[in-house]
GROMACS .gro file of C-alpha atoms in nm:
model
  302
    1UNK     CA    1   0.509   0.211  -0.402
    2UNK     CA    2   0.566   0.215  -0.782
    3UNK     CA    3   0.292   0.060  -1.005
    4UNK     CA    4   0.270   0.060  -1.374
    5UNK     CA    5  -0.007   0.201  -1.511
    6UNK     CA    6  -0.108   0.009  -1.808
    7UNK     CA    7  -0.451  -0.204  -1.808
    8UNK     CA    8  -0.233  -0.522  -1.833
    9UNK     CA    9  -0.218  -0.454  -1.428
   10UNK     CA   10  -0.515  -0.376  -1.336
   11UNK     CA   11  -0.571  -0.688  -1.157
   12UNK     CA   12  -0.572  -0.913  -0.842
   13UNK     CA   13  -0.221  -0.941  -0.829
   14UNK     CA   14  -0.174  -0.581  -0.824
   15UNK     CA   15  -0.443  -0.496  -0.615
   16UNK     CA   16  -0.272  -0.777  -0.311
   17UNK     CA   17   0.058  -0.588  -0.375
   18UNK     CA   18  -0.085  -0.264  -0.255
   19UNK     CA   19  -0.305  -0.414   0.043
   20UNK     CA   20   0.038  -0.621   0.135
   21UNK     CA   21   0.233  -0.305   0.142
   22UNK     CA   22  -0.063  -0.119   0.348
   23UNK     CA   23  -0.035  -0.404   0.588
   24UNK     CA   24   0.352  -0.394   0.628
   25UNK     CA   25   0.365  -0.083   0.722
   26UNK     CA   26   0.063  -0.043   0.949
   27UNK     CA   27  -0.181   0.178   0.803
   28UNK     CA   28  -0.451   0.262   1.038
   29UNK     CA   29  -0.816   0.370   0.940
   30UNK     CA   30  -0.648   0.726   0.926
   31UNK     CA   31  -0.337   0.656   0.701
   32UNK     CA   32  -0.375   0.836   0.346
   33UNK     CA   33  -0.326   0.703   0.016
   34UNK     CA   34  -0.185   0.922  -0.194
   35UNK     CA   35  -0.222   0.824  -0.564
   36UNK     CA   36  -0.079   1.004  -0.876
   37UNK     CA   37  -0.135   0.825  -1.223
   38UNK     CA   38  -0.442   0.776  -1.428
   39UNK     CA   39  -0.766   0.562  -1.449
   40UNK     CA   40  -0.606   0.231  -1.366
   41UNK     CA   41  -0.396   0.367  -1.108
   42UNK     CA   42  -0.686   0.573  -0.963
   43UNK     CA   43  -0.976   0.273  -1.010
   44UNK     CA   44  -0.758   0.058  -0.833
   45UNK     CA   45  -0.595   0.239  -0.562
   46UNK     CA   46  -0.952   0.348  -0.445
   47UNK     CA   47  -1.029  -0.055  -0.426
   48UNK     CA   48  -0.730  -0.091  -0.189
   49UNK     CA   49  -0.855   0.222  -0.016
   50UNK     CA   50  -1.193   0.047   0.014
   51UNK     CA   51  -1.060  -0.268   0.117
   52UNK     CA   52  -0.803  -0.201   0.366
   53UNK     CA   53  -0.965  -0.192   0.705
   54UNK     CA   54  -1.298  -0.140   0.575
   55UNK     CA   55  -1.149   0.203   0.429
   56UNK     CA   56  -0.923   0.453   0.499
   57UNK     CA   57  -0.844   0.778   0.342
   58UNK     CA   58  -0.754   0.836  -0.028
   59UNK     CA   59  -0.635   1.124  -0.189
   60UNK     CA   60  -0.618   1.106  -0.625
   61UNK     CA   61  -0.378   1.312  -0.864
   62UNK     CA   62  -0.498   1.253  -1.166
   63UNK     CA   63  -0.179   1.220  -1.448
   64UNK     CA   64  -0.394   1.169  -1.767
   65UNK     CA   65  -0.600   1.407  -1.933
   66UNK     CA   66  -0.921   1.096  -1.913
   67UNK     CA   67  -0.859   1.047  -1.571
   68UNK     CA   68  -0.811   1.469  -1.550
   69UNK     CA   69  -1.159   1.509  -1.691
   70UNK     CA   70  -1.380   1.174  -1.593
   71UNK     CA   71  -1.249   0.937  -1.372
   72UNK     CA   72  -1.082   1.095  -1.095
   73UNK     CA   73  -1.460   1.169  -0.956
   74UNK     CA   74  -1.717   0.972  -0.886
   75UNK     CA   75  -1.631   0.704  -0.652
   76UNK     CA   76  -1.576   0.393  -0.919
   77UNK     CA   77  -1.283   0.176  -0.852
   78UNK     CA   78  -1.221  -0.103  -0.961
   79UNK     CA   79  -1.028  -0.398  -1.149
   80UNK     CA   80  -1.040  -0.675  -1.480
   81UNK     CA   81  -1.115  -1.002  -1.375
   82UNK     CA   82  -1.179  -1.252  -1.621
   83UNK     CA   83  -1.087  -1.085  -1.903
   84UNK     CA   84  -1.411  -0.811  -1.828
   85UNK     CA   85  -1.314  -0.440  -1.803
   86UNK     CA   86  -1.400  -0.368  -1.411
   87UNK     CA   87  -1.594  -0.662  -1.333
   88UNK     CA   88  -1.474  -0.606  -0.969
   89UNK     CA   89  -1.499  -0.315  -0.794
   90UNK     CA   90  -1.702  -0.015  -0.554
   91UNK     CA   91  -1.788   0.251  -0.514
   92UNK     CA   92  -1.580   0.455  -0.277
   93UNK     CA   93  -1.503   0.820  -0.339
   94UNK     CA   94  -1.156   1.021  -0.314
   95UNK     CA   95  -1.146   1.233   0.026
   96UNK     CA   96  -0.952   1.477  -0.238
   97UNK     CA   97  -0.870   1.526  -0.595
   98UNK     CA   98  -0.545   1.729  -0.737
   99UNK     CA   99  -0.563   1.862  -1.075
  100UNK     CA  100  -0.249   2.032  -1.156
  101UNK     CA  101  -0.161   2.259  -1.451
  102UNK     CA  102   0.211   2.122  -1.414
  103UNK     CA  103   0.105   1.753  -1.450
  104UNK     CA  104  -0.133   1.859  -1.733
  105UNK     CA  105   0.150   2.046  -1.920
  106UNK     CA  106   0.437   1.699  -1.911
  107UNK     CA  107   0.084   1.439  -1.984
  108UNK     CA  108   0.254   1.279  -2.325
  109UNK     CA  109   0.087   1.390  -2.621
  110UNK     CA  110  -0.123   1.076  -2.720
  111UNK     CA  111  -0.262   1.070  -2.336
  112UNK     CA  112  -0.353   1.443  -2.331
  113UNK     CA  113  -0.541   1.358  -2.693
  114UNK     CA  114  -0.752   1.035  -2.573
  115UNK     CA  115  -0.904   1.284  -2.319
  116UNK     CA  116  -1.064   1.446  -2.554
  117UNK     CA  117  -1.353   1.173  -2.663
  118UNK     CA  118  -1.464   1.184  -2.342
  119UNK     CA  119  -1.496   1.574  -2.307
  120UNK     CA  120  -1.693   1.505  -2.635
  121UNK     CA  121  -1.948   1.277  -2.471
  122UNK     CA  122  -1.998   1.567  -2.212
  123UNK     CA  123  -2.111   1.779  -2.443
  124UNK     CA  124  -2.313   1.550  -2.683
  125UNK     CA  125  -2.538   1.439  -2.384
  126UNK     CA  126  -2.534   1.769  -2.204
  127UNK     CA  127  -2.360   2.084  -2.329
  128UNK     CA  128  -2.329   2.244  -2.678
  129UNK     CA  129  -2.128   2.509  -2.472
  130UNK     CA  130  -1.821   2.205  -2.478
  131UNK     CA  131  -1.869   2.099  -2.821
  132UNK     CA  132  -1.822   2.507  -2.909
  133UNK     CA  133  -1.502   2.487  -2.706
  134UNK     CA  134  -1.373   2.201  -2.886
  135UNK     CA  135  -1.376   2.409  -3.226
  136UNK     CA  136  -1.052   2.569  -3.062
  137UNK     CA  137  -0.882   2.233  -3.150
  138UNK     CA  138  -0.553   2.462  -3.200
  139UNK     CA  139  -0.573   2.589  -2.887
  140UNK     CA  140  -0.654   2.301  -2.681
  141UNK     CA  141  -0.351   2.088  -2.856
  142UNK     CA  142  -0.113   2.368  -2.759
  143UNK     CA  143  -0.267   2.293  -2.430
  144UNK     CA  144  -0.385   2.657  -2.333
  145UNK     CA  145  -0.439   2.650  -1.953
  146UNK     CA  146  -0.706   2.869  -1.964
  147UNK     CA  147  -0.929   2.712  -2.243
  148UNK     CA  148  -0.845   2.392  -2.049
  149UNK     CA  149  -0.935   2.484  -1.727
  150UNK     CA  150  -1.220   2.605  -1.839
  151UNK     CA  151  -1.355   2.249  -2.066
  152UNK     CA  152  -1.233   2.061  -1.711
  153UNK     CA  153  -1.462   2.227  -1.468
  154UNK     CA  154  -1.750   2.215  -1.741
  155UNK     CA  155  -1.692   1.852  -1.806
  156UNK     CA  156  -1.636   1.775  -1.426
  157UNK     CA  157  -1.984   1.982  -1.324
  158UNK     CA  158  -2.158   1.791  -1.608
  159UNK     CA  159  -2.017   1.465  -1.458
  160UNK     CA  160  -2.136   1.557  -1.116
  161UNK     CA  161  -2.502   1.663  -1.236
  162UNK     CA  162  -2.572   1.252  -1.389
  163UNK     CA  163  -2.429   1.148  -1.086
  164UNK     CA  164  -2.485   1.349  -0.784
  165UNK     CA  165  -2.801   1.175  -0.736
  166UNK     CA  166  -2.749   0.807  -0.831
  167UNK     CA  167  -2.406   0.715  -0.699
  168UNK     CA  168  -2.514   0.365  -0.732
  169UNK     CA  169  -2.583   0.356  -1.104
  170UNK     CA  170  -2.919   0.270  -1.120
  171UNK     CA  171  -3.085   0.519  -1.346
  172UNK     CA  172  -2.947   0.885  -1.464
  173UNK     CA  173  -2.562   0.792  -1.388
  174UNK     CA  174  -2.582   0.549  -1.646
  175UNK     CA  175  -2.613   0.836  -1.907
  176UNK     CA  176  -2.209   0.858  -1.852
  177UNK     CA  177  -2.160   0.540  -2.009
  178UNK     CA  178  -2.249   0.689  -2.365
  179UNK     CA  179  -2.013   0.505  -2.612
  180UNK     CA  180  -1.893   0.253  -2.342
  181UNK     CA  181  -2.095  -0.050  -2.398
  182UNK     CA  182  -1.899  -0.060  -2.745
  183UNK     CA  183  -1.582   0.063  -2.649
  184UNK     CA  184  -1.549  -0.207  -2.406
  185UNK     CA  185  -1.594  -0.438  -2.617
  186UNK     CA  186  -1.326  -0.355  -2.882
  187UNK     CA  187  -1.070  -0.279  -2.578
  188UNK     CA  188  -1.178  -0.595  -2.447
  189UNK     CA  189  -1.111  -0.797  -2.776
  190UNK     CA  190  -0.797  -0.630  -2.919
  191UNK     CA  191  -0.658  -0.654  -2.561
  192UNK     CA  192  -0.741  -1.052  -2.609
  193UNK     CA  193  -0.634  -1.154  -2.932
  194UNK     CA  194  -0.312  -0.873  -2.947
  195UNK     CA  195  -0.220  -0.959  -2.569
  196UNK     CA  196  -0.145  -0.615  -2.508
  197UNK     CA  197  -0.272  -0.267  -2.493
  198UNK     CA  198  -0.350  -0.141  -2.873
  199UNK     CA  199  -0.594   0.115  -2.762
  200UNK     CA  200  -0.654   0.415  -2.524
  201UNK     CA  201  -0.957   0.418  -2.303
  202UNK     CA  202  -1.031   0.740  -2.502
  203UNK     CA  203  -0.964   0.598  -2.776
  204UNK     CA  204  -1.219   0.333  -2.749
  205UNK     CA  205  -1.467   0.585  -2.601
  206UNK     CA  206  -1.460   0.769  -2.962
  207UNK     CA  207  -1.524   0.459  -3.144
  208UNK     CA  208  -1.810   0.339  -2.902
  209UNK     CA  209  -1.991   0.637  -2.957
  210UNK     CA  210  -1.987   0.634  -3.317
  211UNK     CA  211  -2.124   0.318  -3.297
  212UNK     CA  212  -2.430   0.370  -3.104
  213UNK     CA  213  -2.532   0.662  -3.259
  214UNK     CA  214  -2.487   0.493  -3.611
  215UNK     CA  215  -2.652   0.184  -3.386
  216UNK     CA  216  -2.945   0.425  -3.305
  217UNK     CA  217  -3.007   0.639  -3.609
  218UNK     CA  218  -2.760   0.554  -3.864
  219UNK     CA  219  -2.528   0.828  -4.017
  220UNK     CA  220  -2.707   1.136  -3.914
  221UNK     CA  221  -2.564   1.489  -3.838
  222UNK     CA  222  -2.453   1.415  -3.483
  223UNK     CA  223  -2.269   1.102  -3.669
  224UNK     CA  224  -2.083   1.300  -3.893
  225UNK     CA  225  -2.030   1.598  -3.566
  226UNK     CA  226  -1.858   1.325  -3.395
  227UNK     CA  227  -1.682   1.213  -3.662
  228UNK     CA  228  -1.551   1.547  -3.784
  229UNK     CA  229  -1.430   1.622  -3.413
  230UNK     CA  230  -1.265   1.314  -3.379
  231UNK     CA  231  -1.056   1.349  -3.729
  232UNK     CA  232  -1.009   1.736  -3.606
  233UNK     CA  233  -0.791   1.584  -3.281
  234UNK     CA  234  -0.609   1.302  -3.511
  235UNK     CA  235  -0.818   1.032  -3.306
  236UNK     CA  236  -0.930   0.679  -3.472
  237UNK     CA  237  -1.277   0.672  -3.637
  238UNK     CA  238  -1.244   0.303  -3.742
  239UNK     CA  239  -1.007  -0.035  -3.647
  240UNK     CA  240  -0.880  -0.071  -4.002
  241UNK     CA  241  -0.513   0.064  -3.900
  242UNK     CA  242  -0.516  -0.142  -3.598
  243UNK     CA  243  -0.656  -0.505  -3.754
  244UNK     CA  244  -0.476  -0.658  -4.079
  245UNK     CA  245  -0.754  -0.776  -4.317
  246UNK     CA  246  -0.721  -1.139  -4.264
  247UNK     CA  247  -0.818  -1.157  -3.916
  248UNK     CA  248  -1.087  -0.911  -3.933
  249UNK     CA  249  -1.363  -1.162  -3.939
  250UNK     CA  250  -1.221  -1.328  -3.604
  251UNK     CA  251  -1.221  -0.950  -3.437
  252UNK     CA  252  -1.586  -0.862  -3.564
  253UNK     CA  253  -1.697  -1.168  -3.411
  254UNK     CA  254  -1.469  -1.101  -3.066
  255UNK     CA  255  -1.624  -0.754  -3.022
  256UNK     CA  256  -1.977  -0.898  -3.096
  257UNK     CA  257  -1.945  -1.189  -2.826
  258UNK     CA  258  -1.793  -0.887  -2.551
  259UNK     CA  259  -2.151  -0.702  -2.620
  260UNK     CA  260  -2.321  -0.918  -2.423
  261UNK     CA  261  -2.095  -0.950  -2.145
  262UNK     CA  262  -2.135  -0.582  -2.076
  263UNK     CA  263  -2.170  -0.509  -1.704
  264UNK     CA  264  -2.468  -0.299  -1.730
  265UNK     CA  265  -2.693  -0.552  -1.902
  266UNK     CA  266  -2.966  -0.626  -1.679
  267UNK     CA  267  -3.171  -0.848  -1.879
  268UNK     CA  268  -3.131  -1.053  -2.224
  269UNK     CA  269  -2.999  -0.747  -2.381
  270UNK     CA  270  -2.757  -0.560  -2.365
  271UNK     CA  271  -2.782  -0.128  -2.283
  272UNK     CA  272  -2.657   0.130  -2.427
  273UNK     CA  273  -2.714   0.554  -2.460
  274UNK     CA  274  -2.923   0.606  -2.737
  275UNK     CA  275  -2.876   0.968  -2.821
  276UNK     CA  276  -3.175   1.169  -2.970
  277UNK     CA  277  -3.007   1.429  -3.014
  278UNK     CA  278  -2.707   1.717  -2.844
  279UNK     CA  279  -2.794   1.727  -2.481
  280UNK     CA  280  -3.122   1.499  -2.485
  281UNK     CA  281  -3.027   1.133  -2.445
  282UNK     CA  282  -3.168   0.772  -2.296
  283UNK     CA  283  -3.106   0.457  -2.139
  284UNK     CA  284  -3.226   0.184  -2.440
  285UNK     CA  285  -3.107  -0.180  -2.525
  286UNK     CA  286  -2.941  -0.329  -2.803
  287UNK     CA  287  -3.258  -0.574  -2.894
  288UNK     CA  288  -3.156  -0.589  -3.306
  289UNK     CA  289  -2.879  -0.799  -3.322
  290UNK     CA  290  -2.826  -0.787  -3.676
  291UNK     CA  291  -2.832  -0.415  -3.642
  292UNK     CA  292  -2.521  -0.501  -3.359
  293UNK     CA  293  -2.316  -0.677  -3.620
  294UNK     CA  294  -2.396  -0.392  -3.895
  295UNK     CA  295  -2.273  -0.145  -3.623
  296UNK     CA  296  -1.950  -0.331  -3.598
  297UNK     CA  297  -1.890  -0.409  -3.941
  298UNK     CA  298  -1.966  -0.069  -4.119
  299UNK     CA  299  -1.793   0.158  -3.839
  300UNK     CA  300  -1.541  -0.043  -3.704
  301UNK     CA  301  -1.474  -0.172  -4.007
  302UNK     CA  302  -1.512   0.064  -4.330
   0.00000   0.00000   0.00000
């Protein structure tokens, strides 16, 4: 069964074309699912896996360097309803995950490069030992296996230590969402007023955290760390490339309104990571929101 990957897809109608096909062929409780592709393909294959019969078995080969390094563990599926990234979903972990060197070698050059925000976030809220690695920017664009391997068992550990214990989300996981509550937001409004995919996940990720640290303590060092290591990779620090001036207004005010319809708000306000510093971070709420629209307008946007 062949299934674009693209976020345009990740939704109902592609989730019923998988259970229909599990159905037409009679998958049991012991059938395997074997999917190759990356976060869309693996968030949504382990729904179906969930779904079908109460679950069956699922097996994950991860095809993008995000998915390589985050997604592919864990146990979140998922899919967009509504126009909300992963408003529907589990949590129903891979009986196995594949990383191959092969697959890592062909990944196209912008995928293997939005990976990299998210090995960032690993080491800002855990591990100055990644951020060191990432200095080899040479190195890890000429896609040196053993460097690599090295950043994606670091970056997978770190990813099971804020998990291991909270599968569920309800306290330390949530750590993992440093940079998300933002990033969402600007996929989910340049997805809605471009109709189409402008960004990468990782992409977004970069942006997001720029904008809660600046959110958080303004432009400090760890600001300017992130910022360097972003430039370093050739990744976006800002929208300005992707938004033409006269419609900026109608985007600042998009991203602002998708804030608040952040899955992990709880309350009146919305949460976010509020990093004190490399390795040290907490769970806090956006509660100034003319500091939100600030955060939008002088990263996003300058």
């Amino acid at each position: 069964l062949k299934i674009d990957g693209s976020k345009k897809n990740k939704n109902l109608k592609t989730l019923f074309k998988i259970l229909d096909f599990l159905f037409k062929k009679n998958f049991t409780k012991k059938s395997v699912i074997i999917s190759c592709g990356g976060g869309v393909i693996g968030d949504i294959a382990g729904l179906a896996s969930s779904l079908y019969l109460r679950g069956l078995i699922h097996f994950h080969n991860p095809s993008t360097m995000t998915a390589v390094i985050d997604s592919c563990i864990g146990g979140k599926t998922g899919i967009n309803y509504k126009g909300i990234i992963n408003s529907l979903g589990n949590y129903y972990h891979a009986k196995k995950v594949y990383i191959s060197k092969n697959i890592i070698s062909l990944i196209p050059e912008r995928e293997y490069i939005a990976g990299i925000p998210e090995i960032i976030k690993y080491g800002l809220i855990n591990s100055k030992e990644i951020i060191k690695l990432l200095r080899n920017h040479d190195d890890i664009l000429k896609r040196k296996f053993s460097l690599i391997s090295q950043i994606i068992k670091l970056s997978l550990e770190t990813k099971i230590k804020f998990f291991k214990n909270d599968i569920f989300e309800d306290g330390n996981r949530l750590k993992l969402n440093f940079g998300h509550t933002f990033a969402h937001a600007v996929e989910m409004a340049l997805q809605k007023k471009m109709k189409k995919e402008i960004l990468r996940h990782g992409e977004a990720v970069g942006l997001g955290m720029l904008c809660e640290i600046y959110y958080a303590n303004g432009k400090n060092d760890d600001f300017y760390l992130l910022k360097d290591l972003l430039k370093q990779y050739g990744l976006p620090t800002n929208l300005k490339k992707f938004v033409k001036n006269k419609r900026v207004n109608s985007y600042k005010n998009m991203i602002y309104k998708f804030i608040f319809l952040d899955k992990k708000r709880i309350g009146a306000y919305p949460r976010y990571i509020k990093l004190k510093k490399i390795g040290y971070c907490h769970i806090s709420e956006l509660r100034n929101f003319d500091r939100i629209k600030r955060t939008i307008n002088q990263v996003l946007f300058k």
